[in-house]
């Protein structure tokens, strides 16, 4: 069951849509200084997902404040990317379960 998620591109499409919504909310909220946030997305190349995902899946949503003197970067939370890990977040979370089986703490973390 868990392995199927890692090769299901529609699951990754869902994660992308949820990330787009989180990004939209972050941009709408604006910078802590009150400035408008401009798009400053950047490309990541996570490993471990289904083959054939489009380039939109490699985009980490991020914003930069438009106010001179601030220019603070705002990077909303993501369901696809886990910090600076090189694998998809879901792969990082599922790997212990796939290798060693589910335990209550592992399922709770998921
Ligand atoms: Zn600002």
mmCIF file of N, CA, C and O and ligand atoms in Angstrom:
data_model
loop_
_atom_site.group_PDB
_atom_site.id
_atom_site.type_symbol
_atom_site.label_atom_id
_atom_site.label_comp_id
_atom_site.label_asym_id
_atom_site.label_seq_id
_atom_site.Cartn_x
_atom_site.Cartn_y
_atom_site.Cartn_z
ATOM 1 N N UNK A 1 0.832 -1.198 0.000
ATOM 2 C CA UNK A 1 0.000 0.000 0.000
ATOM 3 C C UNK A 1 0.871 1.254 0.000
ATOM 4 O O UNK A 1 0.665 2.149 -0.790
ATOM 5 N N UNK A 2 1.858 1.293 0.924
ATOM 6 C CA UNK A 2 2.697 2.487 1.010
ATOM 7 C C UNK A 2 3.562 2.653 -0.237
ATOM 8 O O UNK A 2 3.757 3.766 -0.712
ATOM 9 N N UNK A 3 4.074 1.515 -0.775
ATOM 10 C CA UNK A 3 4.908 1.585 -1.971
ATOM 11 C C UNK A 3 4.139 2.199 -3.124
ATOM 12 O O UNK A 3 4.699 2.937 -3.927
ATOM 13 N N UNK A 4 2.833 1.909 -3.217
ATOM 14 C CA UNK A 4 2.016 2.409 -4.319
ATOM 15 C C UNK A 4 1.971 3.932 -4.317
ATOM 16 O O UNK A 4 1.944 4.568 -5.373
ATOM 17 N N UNK A 5 1.982 4.527 -3.116
ATOM 18 C CA UNK A 5 1.944 5.997 -3.020
ATOM 19 C C UNK A 5 3.166 6.632 -3.685
ATOM 20 O O UNK A 5 3.075 7.688 -4.290
ATOM 21 N N UNK A 6 4.313 5.950 -3.556
ATOM 22 C CA UNK A 6 5.569 6.536 -4.028
ATOM 23 C C UNK A 6 5.681 6.543 -5.545
ATOM 24 O O UNK A 6 6.546 7.216 -6.089
ATOM 25 N N UNK A 7 4.844 5.774 -6.240
ATOM 26 C CA UNK A 7 4.882 5.772 -7.705
ATOM 27 C C UNK A 7 3.585 6.306 -8.306
ATOM 28 O O UNK A 7 3.391 6.248 -9.513
ATOM 29 N N UNK A 8 2.711 6.812 -7.468
ATOM 30 C CA UNK A 8 1.412 7.325 -7.922
ATOM 31 C C UNK A 8 1.539 8.821 -8.205
ATOM 32 O O UNK A 8 1.585 9.638 -7.291
ATOM 33 N N UNK A 9 1.587 9.191 -9.494
ATOM 34 C CA UNK A 9 1.779 10.604 -9.823
ATOM 35 C C UNK A 9 0.570 11.443 -9.418
ATOM 36 O O UNK A 9 0.709 12.630 -9.142
ATOM 37 N N UNK A 10 -0.631 10.839 -9.336
ATOM 38 C CA UNK A 10 -1.794 11.633 -8.916
ATOM 39 C C UNK A 10 -1.662 12.026 -7.436
ATOM 40 O O UNK A 10 -2.143 13.085 -7.032
ATOM 41 N N UNK A 11 -1.001 11.191 -6.633
ATOM 42 C CA UNK A 11 -0.748 11.549 -5.237
ATOM 43 C C UNK A 11 0.195 12.756 -5.182
ATOM 44 O O UNK A 11 -0.026 13.694 -4.414
ATOM 45 N N UNK A 12 1.212 12.763 -6.050
ATOM 46 C CA UNK A 12 2.141 13.896 -6.087
ATOM 47 C C UNK A 12 1.452 15.143 -6.640
ATOM 48 O O UNK A 12 1.774 16.264 -6.252
ATOM 49 N N UNK A 13 0.486 14.940 -7.561
ATOM 50 C CA UNK A 13 -0.311 16.075 -8.050
ATOM 51 C C UNK A 13 -1.104 16.698 -6.900
ATOM 52 O O UNK A 13 -1.202 17.924 -6.787
ATOM 53 N N UNK A 14 -1.652 15.844 -6.044
ATOM 54 C CA UNK A 14 -2.408 16.342 -4.890
ATOM 55 C C UNK A 14 -1.493 17.127 -3.955
ATOM 56 O O UNK A 14 -1.852 18.215 -3.492
ATOM 57 N N UNK A 15 -0.299 16.587 -3.688
ATOM 58 C CA UNK A 15 0.645 17.301 -2.816
ATOM 59 C C UNK A 15 1.018 18.650 -3.414
ATOM 60 O O UNK A 15 1.134 19.649 -2.700
ATOM 61 N N UNK A 16 1.181 18.689 -4.741
ATOM 62 C CA UNK A 16 1.501 19.949 -5.421
ATOM 63 C C UNK A 16 0.364 20.957 -5.238
ATOM 64 O O UNK A 16 0.607 22.126 -4.921
ATOM 65 N N UNK A 17 -0.873 20.505 -5.411
ATOM 66 C CA UNK A 17 -2.012 21.424 -5.251
ATOM 67 C C UNK A 17 -2.090 21.958 -3.817
ATOM 68 O O UNK A 17 -2.403 23.133 -3.592
ATOM 69 N N UNK A 18 -1.820 21.100 -2.854
ATOM 70 C CA UNK A 18 -1.844 21.550 -1.457
ATOM 71 C C UNK A 18 -0.717 22.556 -1.203
ATOM 72 O O UNK A 18 -0.924 23.556 -0.498
ATOM 73 N N UNK A 19 0.455 22.313 -1.784
ATOM 74 C CA UNK A 19 1.563 23.271 -1.646
ATOM 75 C C UNK A 19 1.212 24.602 -2.310
ATOM 76 O O UNK A 19 1.564 25.668 -1.796
ATOM 77 N N UNK A 20 0.528 24.543 -3.446
ATOM 78 C CA UNK A 20 0.108 25.782 -4.126
ATOM 79 C C UNK A 20 -0.831 26.582 -3.229
ATOM 80 O O UNK A 20 -0.747 27.807 -3.164
ATOM 81 N N UNK A 21 -1.708 25.884 -2.524
ATOM 82 C CA UNK A 21 -2.641 26.566 -1.617
ATOM 83 C C UNK A 21 -1.884 27.183 -0.439
ATOM 84 O O UNK A 21 -2.161 28.328 -0.041
ATOM 85 N N UNK A 22 -0.922 26.450 0.121
ATOM 86 C CA UNK A 22 -0.113 26.994 1.219
ATOM 87 C C UNK A 22 0.666 28.221 0.741
ATOM 88 O O UNK A 22 0.791 29.215 1.464
ATOM 89 N N UNK A 23 1.173 28.170 -0.495
ATOM 90 C CA UNK A 23 1.922 29.304 -1.060
ATOM 91 C C UNK A 23 1.003 30.499 -1.270
ATOM 92 O O UNK A 23 1.370 31.637 -0.974
ATOM 93 N N UNK A 24 -0.206 30.231 -1.754
ATOM 94 C CA UNK A 24 -1.160 31.316 -1.984
ATOM 95 C C UNK A 24 -1.481 32.026 -0.662
ATOM 96 O O UNK A 24 -1.505 33.254 -0.583
ATOM 97 N N UNK A 25 -1.692 31.247 0.377
ATOM 98 C CA UNK A 25 -1.999 31.835 1.683
ATOM 99 C C UNK A 25 -0.822 32.656 2.203
ATOM 100 O O UNK A 25 -1.023 33.752 2.748
ATOM 101 N N UNK A 26 0.395 32.140 2.040
ATOM 102 C CA UNK A 26 1.582 32.869 2.522
ATOM 103 C C UNK A 26 1.738 34.188 1.762
ATOM 104 O O UNK A 26 2.039 35.225 2.370
ATOM 105 N N UNK A 27 1.532 34.154 0.454
ATOM 106 C CA UNK A 27 1.679 35.376 -0.336
ATOM 107 C C UNK A 27 0.599 36.386 0.032
ATOM 108 O O UNK A 27 0.855 37.589 0.132
ATOM 109 N N UNK A 28 -0.602 35.885 0.262
ATOM 110 C CA UNK A 28 -1.713 36.766 0.629
ATOM 111 C C UNK A 28 -1.448 37.427 1.986
ATOM 112 O O UNK A 28 -1.799 38.586 2.191
ATOM 113 N N UNK A 29 -0.818 36.711 2.883
ATOM 114 C CA UNK A 29 -0.536 37.240 4.227
ATOM 115 C C UNK A 29 0.503 38.358 4.164
ATOM 116 O O UNK A 29 0.487 39.271 4.973
ATOM 117 N N UNK A 30 1.430 38.289 3.198
ATOM 118 C CA UNK A 30 2.435 39.331 3.046
ATOM 119 C C UNK A 30 3.592 39.167 4.010
ATOM 120 O O UNK A 30 3.631 38.248 4.823
ATOM 121 N N UNK A 31 4.528 40.091 3.903
ATOM 122 C CA UNK A 31 5.727 40.058 4.748
ATOM 123 C C UNK A 31 5.398 40.571 6.158
ATOM 124 O O UNK A 31 4.441 41.321 6.349
ATOM 125 N N UNK A 32 6.213 40.188 7.118
ATOM 126 C CA UNK A 32 6.031 40.655 8.504
ATOM 127 C C UNK A 32 6.142 42.175 8.587
ATOM 128 O O UNK A 32 5.567 42.800 9.482
ATOM 129 N N UNK A 33 6.879 42.813 7.656
ATOM 130 C CA UNK A 33 7.026 44.272 7.660
ATOM 131 C C UNK A 33 5.829 44.964 7.020
ATOM 132 O O UNK A 33 5.762 46.191 6.997
ATOM 133 N N UNK A 34 4.906 44.186 6.471
ATOM 134 C CA UNK A 34 3.735 44.758 5.814
ATOM 135 C C UNK A 34 3.892 44.845 4.312
ATOM 136 O O UNK A 34 2.960 45.247 3.609
ATOM 137 N N UNK A 35 5.070 44.483 3.803
ATOM 138 C CA UNK A 35 5.334 44.563 2.367
ATOM 139 C C UNK A 35 4.655 43.451 1.584
ATOM 140 O O UNK A 35 4.248 42.426 2.128
ATOM 141 N N UNK A 36 4.562 43.711 0.292
ATOM 142 C CA UNK A 36 4.003 42.727 -0.637
ATOM 143 C C UNK A 36 5.075 41.684 -0.930
ATOM 144 O O UNK A 36 6.259 41.999 -1.023
ATOM 145 N N UNK A 37 4.642 40.439 -1.075
ATOM 146 C CA UNK A 37 5.579 39.364 -1.403
ATOM 147 C C UNK A 37 5.544 39.077 -2.894
ATOM 148 O O UNK A 37 4.476 38.869 -3.467
ATOM 149 N N UNK A 38 6.722 39.083 -3.494
ATOM 150 C CA UNK A 38 6.855 38.717 -4.906
ATOM 151 C C UNK A 38 7.381 37.293 -5.002
ATOM 152 O O UNK A 38 8.117 36.830 -4.129
ATOM 153 N N UNK A 39 7.023 36.632 -6.099
ATOM 154 C CA UNK A 39 7.464 35.246 -6.310
ATOM 155 C C UNK A 39 8.978 35.179 -6.443
ATOM 156 O O UNK A 39 9.584 35.978 -7.166
ATOM 157 N N UNK A 40 9.576 34.270 -5.725
ATOM 158 C CA UNK A 40 11.012 33.997 -5.827
ATOM 159 C C UNK A 40 11.196 32.485 -5.698
ATOM 160 O O UNK A 40 12.000 32.003 -4.914
ATOM 161 N N UNK A 41 10.389 31.755 -6.492
ATOM 162 C CA UNK A 41 10.440 30.293 -6.429
ATOM 163 C C UNK A 41 11.803 29.809 -6.908
ATOM 164 O O UNK A 41 12.487 30.492 -7.663
ATOM 165 N N UNK A 42 12.161 28.647 -6.465
ATOM 166 C CA UNK A 42 13.419 28.063 -6.926
ATOM 167 C C UNK A 42 13.239 26.576 -7.194
ATOM 168 O O UNK A 42 12.307 25.949 -6.714
ATOM 169 N N UNK A 43 14.142 26.057 -7.994
ATOM 170 C CA UNK A 43 14.026 24.684 -8.467
ATOM 171 C C UNK A 43 14.783 23.724 -7.540
ATOM 172 O O UNK A 43 15.878 24.029 -7.085
ATOM 173 N N UNK A 44 14.139 22.601 -7.246
ATOM 174 C CA UNK A 44 14.772 21.515 -6.508
ATOM 175 C C UNK A 44 14.658 20.267 -7.365
ATOM 176 O O UNK A 44 13.797 20.188 -8.224
ATOM 177 N N UNK A 45 15.512 19.312 -7.115
ATOM 178 C CA UNK A 45 15.469 18.052 -7.876
ATOM 179 C C UNK A 45 15.372 16.886 -6.903
ATOM 180 O O UNK A 45 16.328 16.127 -6.734
ATOM 181 N N UNK A 46 14.210 16.747 -6.237
ATOM 182 C CA UNK A 46 14.081 15.667 -5.259
ATOM 183 C C UNK A 46 14.091 14.293 -5.930
ATOM 184 O O UNK A 46 13.660 14.141 -7.067
ATOM 185 N N UNK A 47 14.558 13.307 -5.195
ATOM 186 C CA UNK A 47 14.668 11.938 -5.712
ATOM 187 C C UNK A 47 13.617 11.043 -5.065
ATOM 188 O O UNK A 47 13.125 11.313 -3.990
ATOM 189 N N UNK A 48 13.338 9.951 -5.751
ATOM 190 C CA UNK A 48 12.530 8.899 -5.143
ATOM 191 C C UNK A 48 11.069 8.881 -5.529
ATOM 192 O O UNK A 48 10.345 7.997 -5.108
ATOM 193 N N UNK A 49 10.599 9.828 -6.322
ATOM 194 C CA UNK A 49 9.189 9.859 -6.701
ATOM 195 C C UNK A 49 8.937 9.112 -7.989
ATOM 196 O O UNK A 49 9.831 8.475 -8.544
ATOM 197 N N UNK A 50 7.696 9.187 -8.491
ATOM 198 C CA UNK A 50 7.374 8.526 -9.752
ATOM 199 C C UNK A 50 8.101 9.187 -10.916
ATOM 200 O O UNK A 50 8.408 10.382 -10.865
ATOM 201 N N UNK A 51 8.385 8.420 -11.960
ATOM 202 C CA UNK A 51 9.028 9.002 -13.135
ATOM 203 C C UNK A 51 7.986 9.779 -13.937
ATOM 204 O O UNK A 51 6.793 9.511 -13.854
ATOM 205 N N UNK A 52 8.454 10.746 -14.689
ATOM 206 C CA UNK A 52 7.566 11.485 -15.567
ATOM 207 C C UNK A 52 6.833 12.640 -14.919
ATOM 208 O O UNK A 52 5.902 13.180 -15.526
ATOM 209 N N UNK A 53 7.220 13.020 -13.709
ATOM 210 C CA UNK A 53 6.588 14.200 -13.109
ATOM 211 C C UNK A 53 7.045 15.432 -13.868
ATOM 212 O O UNK A 53 8.207 15.545 -14.248
ATOM 213 N N UNK A 54 6.156 16.366 -14.094
ATOM 214 C CA UNK A 54 6.491 17.584 -14.829
ATOM 215 C C UNK A 54 7.381 18.511 -14.019
ATOM 216 O O UNK A 54 7.557 18.328 -12.808
ATOM 217 N N UNK A 55 7.955 19.519 -14.698
ATOM 218 C CA UNK A 55 8.862 20.448 -14.027
ATOM 219 C C UNK A 55 8.201 21.253 -12.910
ATOM 220 O O UNK A 55 8.882 21.734 -12.002
ATOM 221 N N UNK A 56 6.872 21.382 -12.963
ATOM 222 C CA UNK A 56 6.177 22.121 -11.901
ATOM 223 C C UNK A 56 6.357 21.439 -10.548
ATOM 224 O O UNK A 56 6.264 22.082 -9.504
ATOM 225 N N UNK A 57 6.629 20.137 -10.566
ATOM 226 C CA UNK A 57 6.808 19.405 -9.305
ATOM 227 C C UNK A 57 8.151 19.728 -8.650
ATOM 228 O O UNK A 57 8.337 19.452 -7.472
ATOM 229 N N UNK A 58 9.070 20.273 -9.423
ATOM 230 C CA UNK A 58 10.408 20.567 -8.884
ATOM 231 C C UNK A 58 10.495 21.983 -8.324
ATOM 232 O O UNK A 58 11.548 22.399 -7.861
ATOM 233 N N UNK A 59 9.395 22.712 -8.386
ATOM 234 C CA UNK A 59 9.402 24.115 -7.969
ATOM 235 C C UNK A 59 9.102 24.217 -6.472
ATOM 236 O O UNK A 59 8.062 23.764 -6.006
ATOM 237 N N UNK A 60 10.043 24.800 -5.740
ATOM 238 C CA UNK A 60 9.817 25.073 -4.317
ATOM 239 C C UNK A 60 9.288 26.487 -4.235
ATOM 240 O O UNK A 60 9.960 27.455 -4.614
ATOM 241 N N UNK A 61 8.068 26.635 -3.752
ATOM 242 C CA UNK A 61 7.440 27.951 -3.695
ATOM 243 C C UNK A 61 8.096 28.789 -2.607
ATOM 244 O O UNK A 61 8.292 28.343 -1.479
ATOM 245 N N UNK A 62 8.426 30.016 -2.969
ATOM 246 C CA UNK A 62 9.076 30.926 -2.045
ATOM 247 C C UNK A 62 8.803 32.351 -2.518
ATOM 248 O O UNK A 62 8.496 32.574 -3.693
ATOM 249 N N UNK A 63 8.930 33.287 -1.619
ATOM 250 C CA UNK A 63 8.618 34.681 -1.942
ATOM 251 C C UNK A 63 9.671 35.596 -1.349
ATOM 252 O O UNK A 63 10.367 35.236 -0.401
ATOM 253 N N UNK A 64 9.752 36.801 -1.911
ATOM 254 C CA UNK A 64 10.692 37.793 -1.424
ATOM 255 C C UNK A 64 9.934 39.102 -1.227
ATOM 256 O O UNK A 64 9.124 39.494 -2.075
ATOM 257 N N UNK A 65 10.198 39.765 -0.133
ATOM 258 C CA UNK A 65 9.518 41.023 0.169
ATOM 259 C C UNK A 65 9.923 42.090 -0.850
ATOM 260 O O UNK A 65 11.083 42.187 -1.242
ATOM 261 N N UNK A 66 8.952 42.887 -1.263
ATOM 262 C CA UNK A 66 9.193 43.914 -2.285
ATOM 263 C C UNK A 66 9.778 45.199 -1.694
ATOM 264 O O UNK A 66 10.199 46.084 -2.439
ATOM 265 N N UNK A 67 9.809 45.325 -0.372
ATOM 266 C CA UNK A 67 10.233 46.575 0.266
ATOM 267 C C UNK A 67 11.759 46.655 0.313
ATOM 268 O O UNK A 67 12.411 45.755 0.856
ATOM 269 N N UNK A 68 12.308 47.746 -0.247
ATOM 270 C CA UNK A 68 13.756 47.967 -0.173
ATOM 271 C C UNK A 68 14.168 48.037 1.291
ATOM 272 O O UNK A 68 13.509 48.670 2.106
ATOM 273 N N UNK A 69 15.276 47.399 1.631
ATOM 274 C CA UNK A 69 15.725 47.384 3.008
ATOM 275 C C UNK A 69 15.195 46.203 3.787
ATOM 276 O O UNK A 69 15.674 45.921 4.875
ATOM 277 N N UNK A 70 14.188 45.533 3.275
ATOM 278 C CA UNK A 70 13.676 44.317 3.928
ATOM 279 C C UNK A 70 14.109 43.110 3.096
ATOM 280 O O UNK A 70 15.012 42.398 3.484
ATOM 281 N N UNK A 71 13.444 42.936 1.975
ATOM 282 C CA UNK A 71 13.773 41.838 1.038
ATOM 283 C C UNK A 71 13.812 40.475 1.715
ATOM 284 O O UNK A 71 14.503 39.574 1.272
ATOM 285 N N UNK A 72 13.080 40.357 2.827
ATOM 286 C CA UNK A 72 13.074 39.089 3.567
ATOM 287 C C UNK A 72 12.437 37.986 2.731
ATOM 288 O O UNK A 72 11.430 38.213 2.063
ATOM 289 N N UNK A 73 13.021 36.806 2.785
ATOM 290 C CA UNK A 73 12.459 35.664 2.062
ATOM 291 C C UNK A 73 11.442 34.958 2.944
ATOM 292 O O UNK A 73 11.666 34.760 4.138
ATOM 293 N N UNK A 74 10.313 34.588 2.341
ATOM 294 C CA UNK A 74 9.289 33.807 3.012
ATOM 295 C C UNK A 74 9.096 32.519 2.225
ATOM 296 O O UNK A 74 8.751 32.566 1.046
ATOM 297 N N UNK A 75 9.358 31.406 2.870
ATOM 298 C CA UNK A 75 9.172 30.108 2.227
ATOM 299 C C UNK A 75 8.119 29.353 3.018
ATOM 300 O O UNK A 75 8.364 28.963 4.159
ATOM 301 N N UNK A 76 6.926 29.200 2.442
ATOM 302 C CA UNK A 76 5.841 28.550 3.185
ATOM 303 C C UNK A 76 6.142 27.079 3.432
ATOM 304 O O UNK A 76 6.980 26.481 2.744
ATOM 305 N N UNK A 77 5.455 26.474 4.411
ATOM 306 C CA UNK A 77 5.641 25.042 4.636
ATOM 307 C C UNK A 77 5.238 24.251 3.401
ATOM 308 O O UNK A 77 4.479 24.743 2.567
ATOM 309 N N UNK A 78 5.784 23.060 3.278
ATOM 310 C CA UNK A 78 5.532 22.240 2.099
ATOM 311 C C UNK A 78 5.204 20.812 2.495
ATOM 312 O O UNK A 78 5.759 20.285 3.457
ATOM 313 N N UNK A 79 4.296 20.210 1.736
ATOM 314 C CA UNK A 79 4.006 18.790 1.923
ATOM 315 C C UNK A 79 4.870 17.934 1.007
ATOM 316 O O UNK A 79 4.858 16.718 1.092
ATOM 317 N N UNK A 80 5.633 18.569 0.108
ATOM 318 C CA UNK A 80 6.465 17.823 -0.849
ATOM 319 C C UNK A 80 7.925 17.801 -0.428
ATOM 320 O O UNK A 80 8.617 16.810 -0.616
ATOM 321 N N UNK A 81 8.398 18.915 0.103
ATOM 322 C CA UNK A 81 9.811 19.029 0.426
ATOM 323 C C UNK A 81 9.985 19.041 1.942
ATOM 324 O O UNK A 81 9.261 19.726 2.647
ATOM 325 N N UNK A 82 10.950 18.286 2.411
ATOM 326 C CA UNK A 82 11.236 18.225 3.847
ATOM 327 C C UNK A 82 12.594 18.866 4.071
ATOM 328 O O UNK A 82 13.622 18.217 3.875
ATOM 329 N N UNK A 83 12.607 20.117 4.450
ATOM 330 C CA UNK A 83 13.874 20.808 4.695
ATOM 331 C C UNK A 83 14.803 20.719 3.497
ATOM 332 O O UNK A 83 14.387 20.912 2.370
ATOM 333 N N UNK A 84 16.061 20.384 3.762
ATOM 334 C CA UNK A 84 17.054 20.315 2.696
ATOM 335 C C UNK A 84 17.293 18.880 2.227
ATOM 336 O O UNK A 84 18.279 18.603 1.547
ATOM 337 N N UNK A 85 16.420 17.973 2.623
ATOM 338 C CA UNK A 85 16.580 16.570 2.225
ATOM 339 C C UNK A 85 16.498 16.451 0.702
ATOM 340 O O UNK A 85 15.768 17.183 0.051
ATOM 341 N N UNK A 86 17.269 15.504 0.155
ATOM 342 C CA UNK A 86 17.312 15.361 -1.300
ATOM 343 C C UNK A 86 16.198 14.465 -1.829
ATOM 344 O O UNK A 86 15.979 14.404 -3.025
ATOM 345 N N UNK A 87 15.482 13.779 -0.929
ATOM 346 C CA UNK A 87 14.367 12.937 -1.359
ATOM 347 C C UNK A 87 13.049 13.656 -1.088
ATOM 348 O O UNK A 87 12.973 14.539 -0.235
ATOM 349 N N UNK A 88 12.012 13.255 -1.811
ATOM 350 C CA UNK A 88 10.683 13.784 -1.550
ATOM 351 C C UNK A 88 10.339 13.557 -0.084
ATOM 352 O O UNK A 88 10.704 12.519 0.482
ATOM 353 N N UNK A 89 9.624 14.490 0.504
ATOM 354 C CA UNK A 89 9.266 14.385 1.914
ATOM 355 C C UNK A 89 8.540 13.093 2.233
ATOM 356 O O UNK A 89 8.809 12.442 3.241
ATOM 357 N N UNK A 90 7.633 12.677 1.345
ATOM 358 C CA UNK A 90 6.859 11.464 1.592
ATOM 359 C C UNK A 90 7.757 10.229 1.580
ATOM 360 O O UNK A 90 7.525 9.273 2.316
ATOM 361 N N UNK A 91 8.814 10.264 0.776
ATOM 362 C CA UNK A 91 9.767 9.148 0.736
ATOM 363 C C UNK A 91 10.522 9.074 2.063
ATOM 364 O O UNK A 91 10.684 8.000 2.646
ATOM 365 N N UNK A 92 10.949 10.233 2.555
ATOM 366 C CA UNK A 92 11.680 10.280 3.832
ATOM 367 C C UNK A 92 10.809 9.739 4.961
ATOM 368 O O UNK A 92 11.270 8.986 5.816
ATOM 369 N N UNK A 93 9.519 10.091 4.921
ATOM 370 C CA UNK A 93 8.615 9.652 5.988
ATOM 371 C C UNK A 93 8.258 8.175 5.874
ATOM 372 O O UNK A 93 8.085 7.497 6.879
ATOM 373 N N UNK A 94 8.133 7.669 4.642
ATOM 374 C CA UNK A 94 7.701 6.282 4.454
ATOM 375 C C UNK A 94 8.832 5.270 4.500
ATOM 376 O O UNK A 94 8.597 4.096 4.752
ATOM 377 N N UNK A 95 10.048 5.707 4.263
ATOM 378 C CA UNK A 95 11.164 4.773 4.153
ATOM 379 C C UNK A 95 11.329 3.859 5.378
ATOM 380 O O UNK A 95 11.465 2.637 5.223
ATOM 381 N N UNK A 96 11.300 4.386 6.608
ATOM 382 C CA UNK A 96 11.424 3.482 7.772
ATOM 383 C C UNK A 96 10.308 2.450 7.819
ATOM 384 O O UNK A 96 10.537 1.302 8.203
ATOM 385 N N UNK A 97 9.102 2.825 7.418
ATOM 386 C CA UNK A 97 7.977 1.885 7.430
ATOM 387 C C UNK A 97 8.172 0.816 6.360
ATOM 388 O O UNK A 97 7.937 -0.372 6.587
ATOM 389 N N UNK A 98 8.657 1.247 5.178
ATOM 390 C CA UNK A 98 8.868 0.286 4.104
ATOM 391 C C UNK A 98 9.984 -0.695 4.451
ATOM 392 O O UNK A 98 9.922 -1.864 4.101
ATOM 393 N N UNK A 99 11.008 -0.216 5.145
ATOM 394 C CA UNK A 99 12.161 -1.064 5.426
ATOM 395 C C UNK A 99 11.980 -1.907 6.680
ATOM 396 O O UNK A 99 12.442 -3.030 6.742
ATOM 397 N N UNK A 100 11.299 -1.342 7.695
ATOM 398 C CA UNK A 100 11.247 -2.028 8.988
ATOM 399 C C UNK A 100 9.832 -2.289 9.483
ATOM 400 O O UNK A 100 9.658 -2.793 10.583
ATOM 401 N N UNK A 101 8.856 -1.903 8.699
ATOM 402 C CA UNK A 101 7.474 -2.158 9.083
ATOM 403 C C UNK A 101 6.887 -1.044 9.929
ATOM 404 O O UNK A 101 7.616 -0.264 10.541
ATOM 405 N N UNK A 102 5.543 -0.970 9.939
ATOM 406 C CA UNK A 102 4.885 0.085 10.717
ATOM 407 C C UNK A 102 4.899 -0.218 12.212
ATOM 408 O O UNK A 102 4.732 -1.360 12.635
ATOM 409 N N UNK A 103 5.151 0.794 12.996
ATOM 410 C CA UNK A 103 5.020 0.720 14.452
ATOM 411 C C UNK A 103 4.175 1.918 14.846
ATOM 412 O O UNK A 103 4.077 2.879 14.072
ATOM 413 N N UNK A 104 3.556 1.882 15.989
ATOM 414 C CA UNK A 104 2.712 3.023 16.391
ATOM 415 C C UNK A 104 3.442 4.374 16.309
ATOM 416 O O UNK A 104 2.879 5.330 15.774
ATOM 417 N N UNK A 105 4.719 4.501 16.784
ATOM 418 C CA UNK A 105 5.371 5.808 16.666
ATOM 419 C C UNK A 105 5.586 6.234 15.210
ATOM 420 O O UNK A 105 5.441 7.413 14.871
ATOM 421 N N UNK A 106 5.926 5.276 14.334
ATOM 422 C CA UNK A 106 6.136 5.618 12.919
ATOM 423 C C UNK A 106 4.832 6.063 12.269
ATOM 424 O O UNK A 106 4.803 7.003 11.484
ATOM 425 N N UNK A 107 3.751 5.366 12.555
ATOM 426 C CA UNK A 107 2.455 5.741 11.990
ATOM 427 C C UNK A 107 2.004 7.098 12.528
ATOM 428 O O UNK A 107 1.417 7.897 11.799
ATOM 429 N N UNK A 108 2.323 7.365 13.797
ATOM 430 C CA UNK A 108 1.972 8.659 14.390
ATOM 431 C C UNK A 108 2.717 9.786 13.687
ATOM 432 O O UNK A 108 2.155 10.844 13.406
ATOM 433 N N UNK A 109 3.993 9.551 13.354
ATOM 434 C CA UNK A 109 4.806 10.559 12.664
ATOM 435 C C UNK A 109 4.243 10.870 11.286
ATOM 436 O O UNK A 109 4.277 12.004 10.826
ATOM 437 N N UNK A 110 3.721 9.822 10.627
ATOM 438 C CA UNK A 110 3.114 10.022 9.309
ATOM 439 C C UNK A 110 1.914 10.939 9.398
ATOM 440 O O UNK A 110 1.675 11.785 8.593
HETATM 441 ZN ZN1 LIG B 1 9.365 42.885 4.267
#
